[in-house]
Amino acid sequence: MCGTCGCGEDDGPRYTHLTEHAHHHEHPRTVVLEQRVLGRNDGLAAQNRRELAARGIVAINLMSSPGSGKTTLLERTIADLAPQWPIGVLEGDQETLLDATRIRAAGAPVVQINTGAGCHLDAEMLRGGLAALEPAPGSLLFIENVGNLVCPALFDLGESGRVVVMSVTEGDDKPIKYPHMFRTADLVLINKVDLLPYVDFDQERCAGQVRALNPAAAVLPLSATRGEGLGAWYAWLQARAPHRRPVQFDSRG
Ligand code: MG
């Protein structure tokens, strides 16, 4: 049970003792969020979405486990795109300014949102972050959510796209273990593919799990450090802003 956001299972945890007689009686259960919390959040998210659209800002909510490479991907994306498409970043972490410091060094304006005990960003935090950052009209805004695959899935921020970053070192079973997260994604990035020779990760099995949960989600393999797949990532971002002049980038790794 998550004490901060109120998410939790409807009738407590379930314990399954696997024996040779155990069958697949388990059925998917829904994470229920208190209507009061969600309703208020969704109202603010709709307001955020209208205001961002009115200013021509493309806002991307980046979600993942800790250590999947979100900040590294942002550093690389800023280096490649920001000269042509202004980029601002809101960094969500429970504590520290570490990621914001890295983004600042990469050359983008950044505001760190520290959530304390909180496990996710919500629409009200995005409003506060926008007021502090004041992203430029027409810019690309990245919102790096708190690293976990659970609670951020439940909160609409008013973003224009939801991206889940996973990495090959996490294992290929994350979509079926954390289905709520993957059901809300517009794009799933499979990062660190340069490490595929060293880990047991089946890309096709992973992509198949995503397709089964969410046929509309795109899946892109990527290496933020080596450059593989970055062209497809940038093209996906570009497609969120069809009226912009296409950005040019050096696709070499
Ligand atoms: Mg980070």
PDB file of C-alpha atoms in Angstrom, residues 8-246:
ATOM      1  CA  GLY A   8      -3.215   0.052  -3.236  1.00  0.00           C
ATOM      2  CA  GLU A   9      -4.976  -3.139  -3.917  1.00  0.00           C
ATOM      3  CA  ASP A  10      -8.690  -3.380  -3.348  1.00  0.00           C
ATOM      4  CA  ASP A  11      -8.647  -6.265  -0.888  1.00  0.00           C
ATOM      5  CA  GLY A  12      -5.105  -6.495   0.426  1.00  0.00           C
ATOM      6  CA  PRO A  13      -2.070  -8.382  -0.749  1.00  0.00           C
ATOM      7  CA  ARG A  14      -2.396 -11.774  -2.320  1.00  0.00           C
ATOM      8  CA  TYR A  15      -0.097 -14.676  -1.470  1.00  0.00           C
ATOM      9  CA  THR A  16       0.376 -17.539  -3.865  1.00  0.00           C
ATOM     10  CA  HIS A  17       2.306 -20.605  -2.765  1.00  0.00           C
ATOM     11  CA  LEU A  18       3.564 -22.248  -5.935  1.00  0.00           C
ATOM     12  CA  THR A  19       3.268 -26.016  -5.810  1.00  0.00           C
ATOM     13  CA  GLU A  20       2.989 -28.568  -8.553  1.00  0.00           C
ATOM     14  CA  HIS A  21      -0.774 -28.427  -8.048  1.00  0.00           C
ATOM     15  CA  ALA A  22      -0.989 -24.682  -8.408  1.00  0.00           C
ATOM     16  CA  HIS A  23      -2.807 -23.596 -11.510  1.00  0.00           C
ATOM     17  CA  HIS A  24      -3.378 -20.238 -13.056  1.00  0.00           C
ATOM     18  CA  HIS A  25      -6.335 -19.238 -10.940  1.00  0.00           C
ATOM     19  CA  GLU A  26      -4.880 -15.798 -10.440  1.00  0.00           C
ATOM     20  CA  HIS A  27      -6.723 -13.056 -12.203  1.00  0.00           C
ATOM     21  CA  PRO A  28      -5.567  -9.549 -12.941  1.00  0.00           C
ATOM     22  CA  ARG A  29      -6.540  -7.125 -10.270  1.00  0.00           C
ATOM     23  CA  THR A  30      -6.964  -3.446 -10.574  1.00  0.00           C
ATOM     24  CA  VAL A  31      -5.079  -0.873  -8.619  1.00  0.00           C
ATOM     25  CA  VAL A  32      -7.748   1.351  -7.157  1.00  0.00           C
ATOM     26  CA  LEU A  33      -6.948   4.937  -6.449  1.00  0.00           C
ATOM     27  CA  GLU A  34      -9.213   7.020  -4.286  1.00  0.00           C
ATOM     28  CA  GLN A  35     -11.577   8.917  -6.552  1.00  0.00           C
ATOM     29  CA  ARG A  36     -11.021  12.072  -4.556  1.00  0.00           C
ATOM     30  CA  VAL A  37      -7.280  12.067  -5.266  1.00  0.00           C
ATOM     31  CA  LEU A  38      -7.586  11.084  -8.919  1.00  0.00           C
ATOM     32  CA  GLY A  39     -10.445  13.447  -9.692  1.00  0.00           C
ATOM     33  CA  ARG A  40      -8.587  16.462  -8.383  1.00  0.00           C
ATOM     34  CA  ASN A  41      -5.415  15.415 -10.196  1.00  0.00           C
ATOM     35  CA  ASP A  42      -7.214  14.885 -13.508  1.00  0.00           C
ATOM     36  CA  GLY A  43      -8.793  18.331 -13.327  1.00  0.00           C
ATOM     37  CA  LEU A  44      -5.413  19.971 -12.835  1.00  0.00           C
ATOM     38  CA  ALA A  45      -3.870  17.790 -15.549  1.00  0.00           C
ATOM     39  CA  ALA A  46      -6.490  18.936 -18.053  1.00  0.00           C
ATOM     40  CA  GLN A  47      -5.700  22.544 -17.147  1.00  0.00           C
ATOM     41  CA  ASN A  48      -1.947  21.889 -17.597  1.00  0.00           C
ATOM     42  CA  ARG A  49      -2.602  20.261 -20.977  1.00  0.00           C
ATOM     43  CA  ARG A  50      -4.600  23.249 -22.232  1.00  0.00           C
ATOM     44  CA  GLU A  51      -2.002  25.753 -21.059  1.00  0.00           C
ATOM     45  CA  LEU A  52       0.941  23.800 -22.523  1.00  0.00           C
ATOM     46  CA  ALA A  53      -0.855  23.396 -25.868  1.00  0.00           C
ATOM     47  CA  ALA A  54      -1.697  27.111 -25.959  1.00  0.00           C
ATOM     48  CA  ARG A  55       2.030  27.869 -25.658  1.00  0.00           C
ATOM     49  CA  GLY A  56       3.073  25.263 -28.216  1.00  0.00           C
ATOM     50  CA  ILE A  57       5.065  23.301 -25.639  1.00  0.00           C
ATOM     51  CA  VAL A  58       5.502  19.560 -26.205  1.00  0.00           C
ATOM     52  CA  ALA A  59       5.701  17.962 -22.731  1.00  0.00           C
ATOM     53  CA  ILE A  60       7.083  14.444 -22.407  1.00  0.00           C
ATOM     54  CA  ASN A  61       6.658  12.474 -19.175  1.00  0.00           C
ATOM     55  CA  LEU A  62       9.641  10.089 -18.821  1.00  0.00           C
ATOM     56  CA  MET A  63       9.015   7.189 -16.469  1.00  0.00           C
ATOM     57  CA  SER A  64      11.139   4.171 -15.545  1.00  0.00           C
ATOM     58  CA  SER A  65      12.821   2.166 -12.827  1.00  0.00           C
ATOM     59  CA  PRO A  66      15.783   3.856 -11.160  1.00  0.00           C
ATOM     60  CA  GLY A  67      18.909   3.433 -13.244  1.00  0.00           C
ATOM     61  CA  SER A  68      17.325   2.822 -16.656  1.00  0.00           C
ATOM     62  CA  GLY A  69      19.211   5.743 -18.156  1.00  0.00           C
ATOM     63  CA  LYS A  70      16.633   8.566 -18.272  1.00  0.00           C
ATOM     64  CA  THR A  71      19.075  11.289 -17.299  1.00  0.00           C
ATOM     65  CA  THR A  72      21.761  10.000 -19.667  1.00  0.00           C
ATOM     66  CA  LEU A  73      19.196   9.948 -22.480  1.00  0.00           C
ATOM     67  CA  LEU A  74      18.245  13.530 -21.653  1.00  0.00           C
ATOM     68  CA  GLU A  75      21.881  14.660 -21.647  1.00  0.00           C
ATOM     69  CA  ARG A  76      22.352  13.193 -25.113  1.00  0.00           C
ATOM     70  CA  THR A  77      19.014  14.544 -26.405  1.00  0.00           C
ATOM     71  CA  ILE A  78      19.834  18.038 -25.147  1.00  0.00           C
ATOM     72  CA  ALA A  79      23.235  17.933 -26.841  1.00  0.00           C
ATOM     73  CA  ASP A  80      21.707  16.840 -30.155  1.00  0.00           C
ATOM     74  CA  LEU A  81      18.435  18.777 -30.306  1.00  0.00           C
ATOM     75  CA  ALA A  82      18.573  21.823 -28.053  1.00  0.00           C
ATOM     76  CA  PRO A  83      20.536  23.938 -30.532  1.00  0.00           C
ATOM     77  CA  GLN A  84      17.488  23.762 -32.822  1.00  0.00           C
ATOM     78  CA  TRP A  85      14.592  23.061 -30.467  1.00  0.00           C
ATOM     79  CA  PRO A  86      14.776  24.746 -27.034  1.00  0.00           C
ATOM     80  CA  ILE A  87      14.576  22.146 -24.255  1.00  0.00           C
ATOM     81  CA  GLY A  88      13.581  22.586 -20.618  1.00  0.00           C
ATOM     82  CA  VAL A  89      13.605  19.877 -17.961  1.00  0.00           C
ATOM     83  CA  LEU A  90      11.706  19.231 -14.744  1.00  0.00           C
ATOM     84  CA  GLU A  91      13.564  16.661 -12.646  1.00  0.00           C
ATOM     85  CA  GLY A  92      11.609  14.562 -10.153  1.00  0.00           C
ATOM     86  CA  ASP A  93      13.484  12.714  -7.422  1.00  0.00           C
ATOM     87  CA  GLN A  94      12.771  12.057  -3.774  1.00  0.00           C
ATOM     88  CA  GLU A  95      15.977  13.796  -2.707  1.00  0.00           C
ATOM     89  CA  THR A  96      19.122  15.495  -4.070  1.00  0.00           C
ATOM     90  CA  LEU A  97      19.879  17.865  -6.914  1.00  0.00           C
ATOM     91  CA  LEU A  98      22.141  15.310  -8.637  1.00  0.00           C
ATOM     92  CA  ASP A  99      20.155  14.879 -11.845  1.00  0.00           C
ATOM     93  CA  ALA A 100      19.313  18.572 -12.136  1.00  0.00           C
ATOM     94  CA  THR A 101      23.031  19.330 -11.843  1.00  0.00           C
ATOM     95  CA  ARG A 102      23.754  16.977 -14.742  1.00  0.00           C
ATOM     96  CA  ILE A 103      21.012  18.523 -16.887  1.00  0.00           C
ATOM     97  CA  ARG A 104      22.252  22.013 -16.103  1.00  0.00           C
ATOM     98  CA  ALA A 105      25.757  20.958 -17.155  1.00  0.00           C
ATOM     99  CA  ALA A 106      24.281  19.606 -20.400  1.00  0.00           C
ATOM    100  CA  GLY A 107      23.056  23.121 -21.096  1.00  0.00           C
ATOM    101  CA  ALA A 108      19.298  23.064 -20.493  1.00  0.00           C
ATOM    102  CA  PRO A 109      17.258  25.109 -18.015  1.00  0.00           C
ATOM    103  CA  VAL A 110      16.112  22.784 -15.247  1.00  0.00           C
ATOM    104  CA  VAL A 111      14.059  22.764 -12.062  1.00  0.00           C
ATOM    105  CA  GLN A 112      14.402  19.917  -9.575  1.00  0.00           C
ATOM    106  CA  ILE A 113      11.231  18.783  -7.846  1.00  0.00           C
ATOM    107  CA  ASN A 114      12.031  16.821  -4.680  1.00  0.00           C
ATOM    108  CA  THR A 115       9.059  14.791  -3.532  1.00  0.00           C
ATOM    109  CA  GLY A 116      10.414  13.741  -0.111  1.00  0.00           C
ATOM    110  CA  ALA A 117       8.536  10.552   0.765  1.00  0.00           C
ATOM    111  CA  GLY A 118       6.451  10.866  -2.395  1.00  0.00           C
ATOM    112  CA  CYS A 119       6.800   8.194  -5.052  1.00  0.00           C
ATOM    113  CA  HIS A 120       5.542  10.069  -8.126  1.00  0.00           C
ATOM    114  CA  LEU A 121       4.930  13.481  -9.626  1.00  0.00           C
ATOM    115  CA  ASP A 122       1.362  14.733  -9.894  1.00  0.00           C
ATOM    116  CA  ALA A 123      -0.374  17.445 -11.886  1.00  0.00           C
ATOM    117  CA  GLU A 124      -0.069  20.002  -9.085  1.00  0.00           C
ATOM    118  CA  MET A 125       3.714  19.462  -8.878  1.00  0.00           C
ATOM    119  CA  LEU A 126       3.911  19.978 -12.631  1.00  0.00           C
ATOM    120  CA  ARG A 127       2.078  23.301 -12.225  1.00  0.00           C
ATOM    121  CA  GLY A 128       4.565  24.357  -9.574  1.00  0.00           C
ATOM    122  CA  GLY A 129       7.483  23.219 -11.713  1.00  0.00           C
ATOM    123  CA  LEU A 130       6.180  25.102 -14.745  1.00  0.00           C
ATOM    124  CA  ALA A 131       5.794  28.287 -12.703  1.00  0.00           C
ATOM    125  CA  ALA A 132       9.427  27.969 -11.555  1.00  0.00           C
ATOM    126  CA  LEU A 133      10.922  26.925 -14.912  1.00  0.00           C
ATOM    127  CA  GLU A 134       8.856  29.152 -17.224  1.00  0.00           C
ATOM    128  CA  PRO A 135       9.652  27.069 -20.321  1.00  0.00           C
ATOM    129  CA  ALA A 136       9.885  29.000 -23.574  1.00  0.00           C
ATOM    130  CA  PRO A 137       6.877  28.971 -25.910  1.00  0.00           C
ATOM    131  CA  GLY A 138       7.380  26.347 -28.610  1.00  0.00           C
ATOM    132  CA  SER A 139       9.924  24.441 -26.520  1.00  0.00           C
ATOM    133  CA  LEU A 140      10.292  20.757 -25.754  1.00  0.00           C
ATOM    134  CA  LEU A 141       9.751  20.003 -22.064  1.00  0.00           C
ATOM    135  CA  PHE A 142      10.939  16.786 -20.461  1.00  0.00           C
ATOM    136  CA  ILE A 143       9.513  15.753 -17.126  1.00  0.00           C
ATOM    137  CA  GLU A 144      11.759  13.117 -15.558  1.00  0.00           C
ATOM    138  CA  ASN A 145       9.441  11.348 -13.147  1.00  0.00           C
ATOM    139  CA  VAL A 146      10.447   9.687  -9.882  1.00  0.00           C
ATOM    140  CA  GLY A 147      12.078   6.334 -10.693  1.00  0.00           C
ATOM    141  CA  ASN A 148       9.583   3.567 -10.138  1.00  0.00           C
ATOM    142  CA  LEU A 149       7.248   1.595 -12.363  1.00  0.00           C
ATOM    143  CA  VAL A 150       4.215   1.767 -10.077  1.00  0.00           C
ATOM    144  CA  CYS A 151       2.750   5.050  -8.871  1.00  0.00           C
ATOM    145  CA  PRO A 152       3.737   7.368 -11.761  1.00  0.00           C
ATOM    146  CA  ALA A 153       1.518   5.210 -14.007  1.00  0.00           C
ATOM    147  CA  LEU A 154      -1.580   6.427 -12.206  1.00  0.00           C
ATOM    148  CA  PHE A 155      -1.077  10.175 -12.469  1.00  0.00           C
ATOM    149  CA  ASP A 156      -1.847  12.179 -15.576  1.00  0.00           C
ATOM    150  CA  LEU A 157       0.293  15.313 -15.455  1.00  0.00           C
ATOM    151  CA  GLY A 158      -1.188  16.982 -18.526  1.00  0.00           C
ATOM    152  CA  GLU A 159       1.740  15.839 -20.664  1.00  0.00           C
ATOM    153  CA  SER A 160       1.498  15.392 -24.422  1.00  0.00           C
ATOM    154  CA  GLY A 161       3.333  12.068 -24.441  1.00  0.00           C
ATOM    155  CA  ARG A 162       4.139   9.327 -21.947  1.00  0.00           C
ATOM    156  CA  VAL A 163       7.406   7.436 -22.422  1.00  0.00           C
ATOM    157  CA  VAL A 164       8.566   4.412 -20.431  1.00  0.00           C
ATOM    158  CA  VAL A 165      12.319   3.835 -20.476  1.00  0.00           C
ATOM    159  CA  MET A 166      13.474   0.347 -19.607  1.00  0.00           C
ATOM    160  CA  SER A 167      16.923  -1.107 -19.963  1.00  0.00           C
ATOM    161  CA  VAL A 168      18.125  -4.546 -20.972  1.00  0.00           C
ATOM    162  CA  THR A 169      19.808  -5.011 -17.589  1.00  0.00           C
ATOM    163  CA  GLU A 170      16.389  -4.986 -15.872  1.00  0.00           C
ATOM    164  CA  GLY A 171      15.166  -8.172 -17.550  1.00  0.00           C
ATOM    165  CA  ASP A 172      12.554  -8.630 -20.262  1.00  0.00           C
ATOM    166  CA  ASP A 173       9.619  -9.354 -17.938  1.00  0.00           C
ATOM    167  CA  LYS A 174       8.931  -5.831 -16.695  1.00  0.00           C
ATOM    168  CA  PRO A 175       5.876  -5.195 -18.916  1.00  0.00           C
ATOM    169  CA  ILE A 176       3.908  -8.151 -17.540  1.00  0.00           C
ATOM    170  CA  LYS A 177       5.050  -7.425 -13.972  1.00  0.00           C
ATOM    171  CA  TYR A 178       4.094  -3.738 -14.124  1.00  0.00           C
ATOM    172  CA  PRO A 179       1.228  -3.706 -16.650  1.00  0.00           C
ATOM    173  CA  HIS A 180      -0.371  -0.437 -15.515  1.00  0.00           C
ATOM    174  CA  MET A 181       2.743   1.500 -16.401  1.00  0.00           C
ATOM    175  CA  PHE A 182       3.014  -0.036 -19.853  1.00  0.00           C
ATOM    176  CA  ARG A 183      -0.705   0.360 -20.613  1.00  0.00           C
ATOM    177  CA  THR A 184      -0.419   4.138 -20.245  1.00  0.00           C
ATOM    178  CA  ALA A 185       2.681   4.499 -22.443  1.00  0.00           C
ATOM    179  CA  ASP A 186       2.750   6.086 -25.883  1.00  0.00           C
ATOM    180  CA  LEU A 187       6.316   4.891 -26.386  1.00  0.00           C
ATOM    181  CA  VAL A 188       8.548   2.262 -24.745  1.00  0.00           C
ATOM    182  CA  LEU A 189      12.288   2.764 -25.125  1.00  0.00           C
ATOM    183  CA  ILE A 190      14.482  -0.289 -24.581  1.00  0.00           C
ATOM    184  CA  ASN A 191      17.746   1.323 -23.529  1.00  0.00           C
ATOM    185  CA  LYS A 192      21.310  -0.007 -23.166  1.00  0.00           C
ATOM    186  CA  VAL A 193      21.031  -2.352 -26.174  1.00  0.00           C
ATOM    187  CA  ASP A 194      24.823  -2.092 -26.412  1.00  0.00           C
ATOM    188  CA  LEU A 195      24.835  -4.444 -23.369  1.00  0.00           C
ATOM    189  CA  LEU A 196      22.708  -7.142 -25.043  1.00  0.00           C
ATOM    190  CA  PRO A 197      25.696  -9.473 -25.591  1.00  0.00           C
ATOM    191  CA  TYR A 198      26.250  -9.606 -21.820  1.00  0.00           C
ATOM    192  CA  VAL A 199      22.720 -10.049 -20.455  1.00  0.00           C
ATOM    193  CA  ASP A 200      19.832 -12.472 -20.801  1.00  0.00           C
ATOM    194  CA  PHE A 201      17.250 -10.252 -22.453  1.00  0.00           C
ATOM    195  CA  ASP A 202      14.892 -11.273 -25.261  1.00  0.00           C
ATOM    196  CA  GLN A 203      13.921  -8.101 -27.133  1.00  0.00           C
ATOM    197  CA  GLU A 204      11.136  -9.800 -29.071  1.00  0.00           C
ATOM    198  CA  ARG A 205       9.600 -11.322 -25.947  1.00  0.00           C
ATOM    199  CA  CYS A 206       9.657  -7.936 -24.246  1.00  0.00           C
ATOM    200  CA  ALA A 207       8.161  -6.130 -27.249  1.00  0.00           C
ATOM    201  CA  GLY A 208       5.495  -8.855 -27.515  1.00  0.00           C
ATOM    202  CA  GLN A 209       4.474  -8.250 -23.892  1.00  0.00           C
ATOM    203  CA  VAL A 210       4.130  -4.529 -24.577  1.00  0.00           C
ATOM    204  CA  ARG A 211       2.060  -5.164 -27.718  1.00  0.00           C
ATOM    205  CA  ALA A 212      -0.266  -7.504 -25.819  1.00  0.00           C
ATOM    206  CA  LEU A 213      -0.872  -4.884 -23.113  1.00  0.00           C
ATOM    207  CA  ASN A 214      -0.939  -1.833 -25.327  1.00  0.00           C
ATOM    208  CA  PRO A 215      -1.044  -2.328 -29.109  1.00  0.00           C
ATOM    209  CA  ALA A 216      -0.866   1.432 -29.714  1.00  0.00           C
ATOM    210  CA  ALA A 217       2.501   1.887 -27.985  1.00  0.00           C
ATOM    211  CA  ALA A 218       5.616   2.146 -30.125  1.00  0.00           C
ATOM    212  CA  VAL A 219       8.700   0.192 -29.008  1.00  0.00           C
ATOM    213  CA  LEU A 220      12.174   1.467 -29.890  1.00  0.00           C
ATOM    214  CA  PRO A 221      15.531  -0.118 -29.020  1.00  0.00           C
ATOM    215  CA  LEU A 222      18.123   2.449 -28.071  1.00  0.00           C
ATOM    216  CA  SER A 223      21.581   3.036 -26.722  1.00  0.00           C
ATOM    217  CA  ALA A 224      21.809   6.489 -25.197  1.00  0.00           C
ATOM    218  CA  THR A 225      25.580   6.103 -24.761  1.00  0.00           C
ATOM    219  CA  ARG A 226      26.444   4.634 -28.192  1.00  0.00           C
ATOM    220  CA  GLY A 227      23.807   6.437 -30.235  1.00  0.00           C
ATOM    221  CA  GLU A 228      21.930   3.474 -31.698  1.00  0.00           C
ATOM    222  CA  GLY A 229      18.225   4.266 -32.147  1.00  0.00           C
ATOM    223  CA  LEU A 230      18.532   7.960 -31.365  1.00  0.00           C
ATOM    224  CA  GLY A 231      17.338   8.904 -34.852  1.00  0.00           C
ATOM    225  CA  ALA A 232      14.062   7.040 -34.307  1.00  0.00           C
ATOM    226  CA  TRP A 233      13.677   8.645 -30.862  1.00  0.00           C
ATOM    227  CA  TYR A 234      14.154  12.122 -32.304  1.00  0.00           C
ATOM    228  CA  ALA A 235      11.737  11.358 -35.146  1.00  0.00           C
ATOM    229  CA  TRP A 236       9.146  10.264 -32.570  1.00  0.00           C
ATOM    230  CA  LEU A 237       9.609  13.534 -30.677  1.00  0.00           C
ATOM    231  CA  GLN A 238       9.415  15.473 -33.916  1.00  0.00           C
ATOM    232  CA  ALA A 239       6.081  13.810 -34.719  1.00  0.00           C
ATOM    233  CA  ARG A 240       4.610  15.373 -31.544  1.00  0.00           C
ATOM    234  CA  ALA A 241       5.223  18.796 -33.103  1.00  0.00           C
ATOM    235  CA  PRO A 242       4.234  18.316 -36.751  1.00  0.00           C
ATOM    236  CA  HIS A 243       4.146  22.058 -37.481  1.00  0.00           C
ATOM    237  CA  ARG A 244       7.762  22.605 -36.465  1.00  0.00           C
ATOM    238  CA  ARG A 245      10.542  22.678 -39.003  1.00  0.00           C
ATOM    239  CA  PRO A 246      12.206  19.236 -38.782  1.00  0.00           C
TER     240      PRO A 246
END
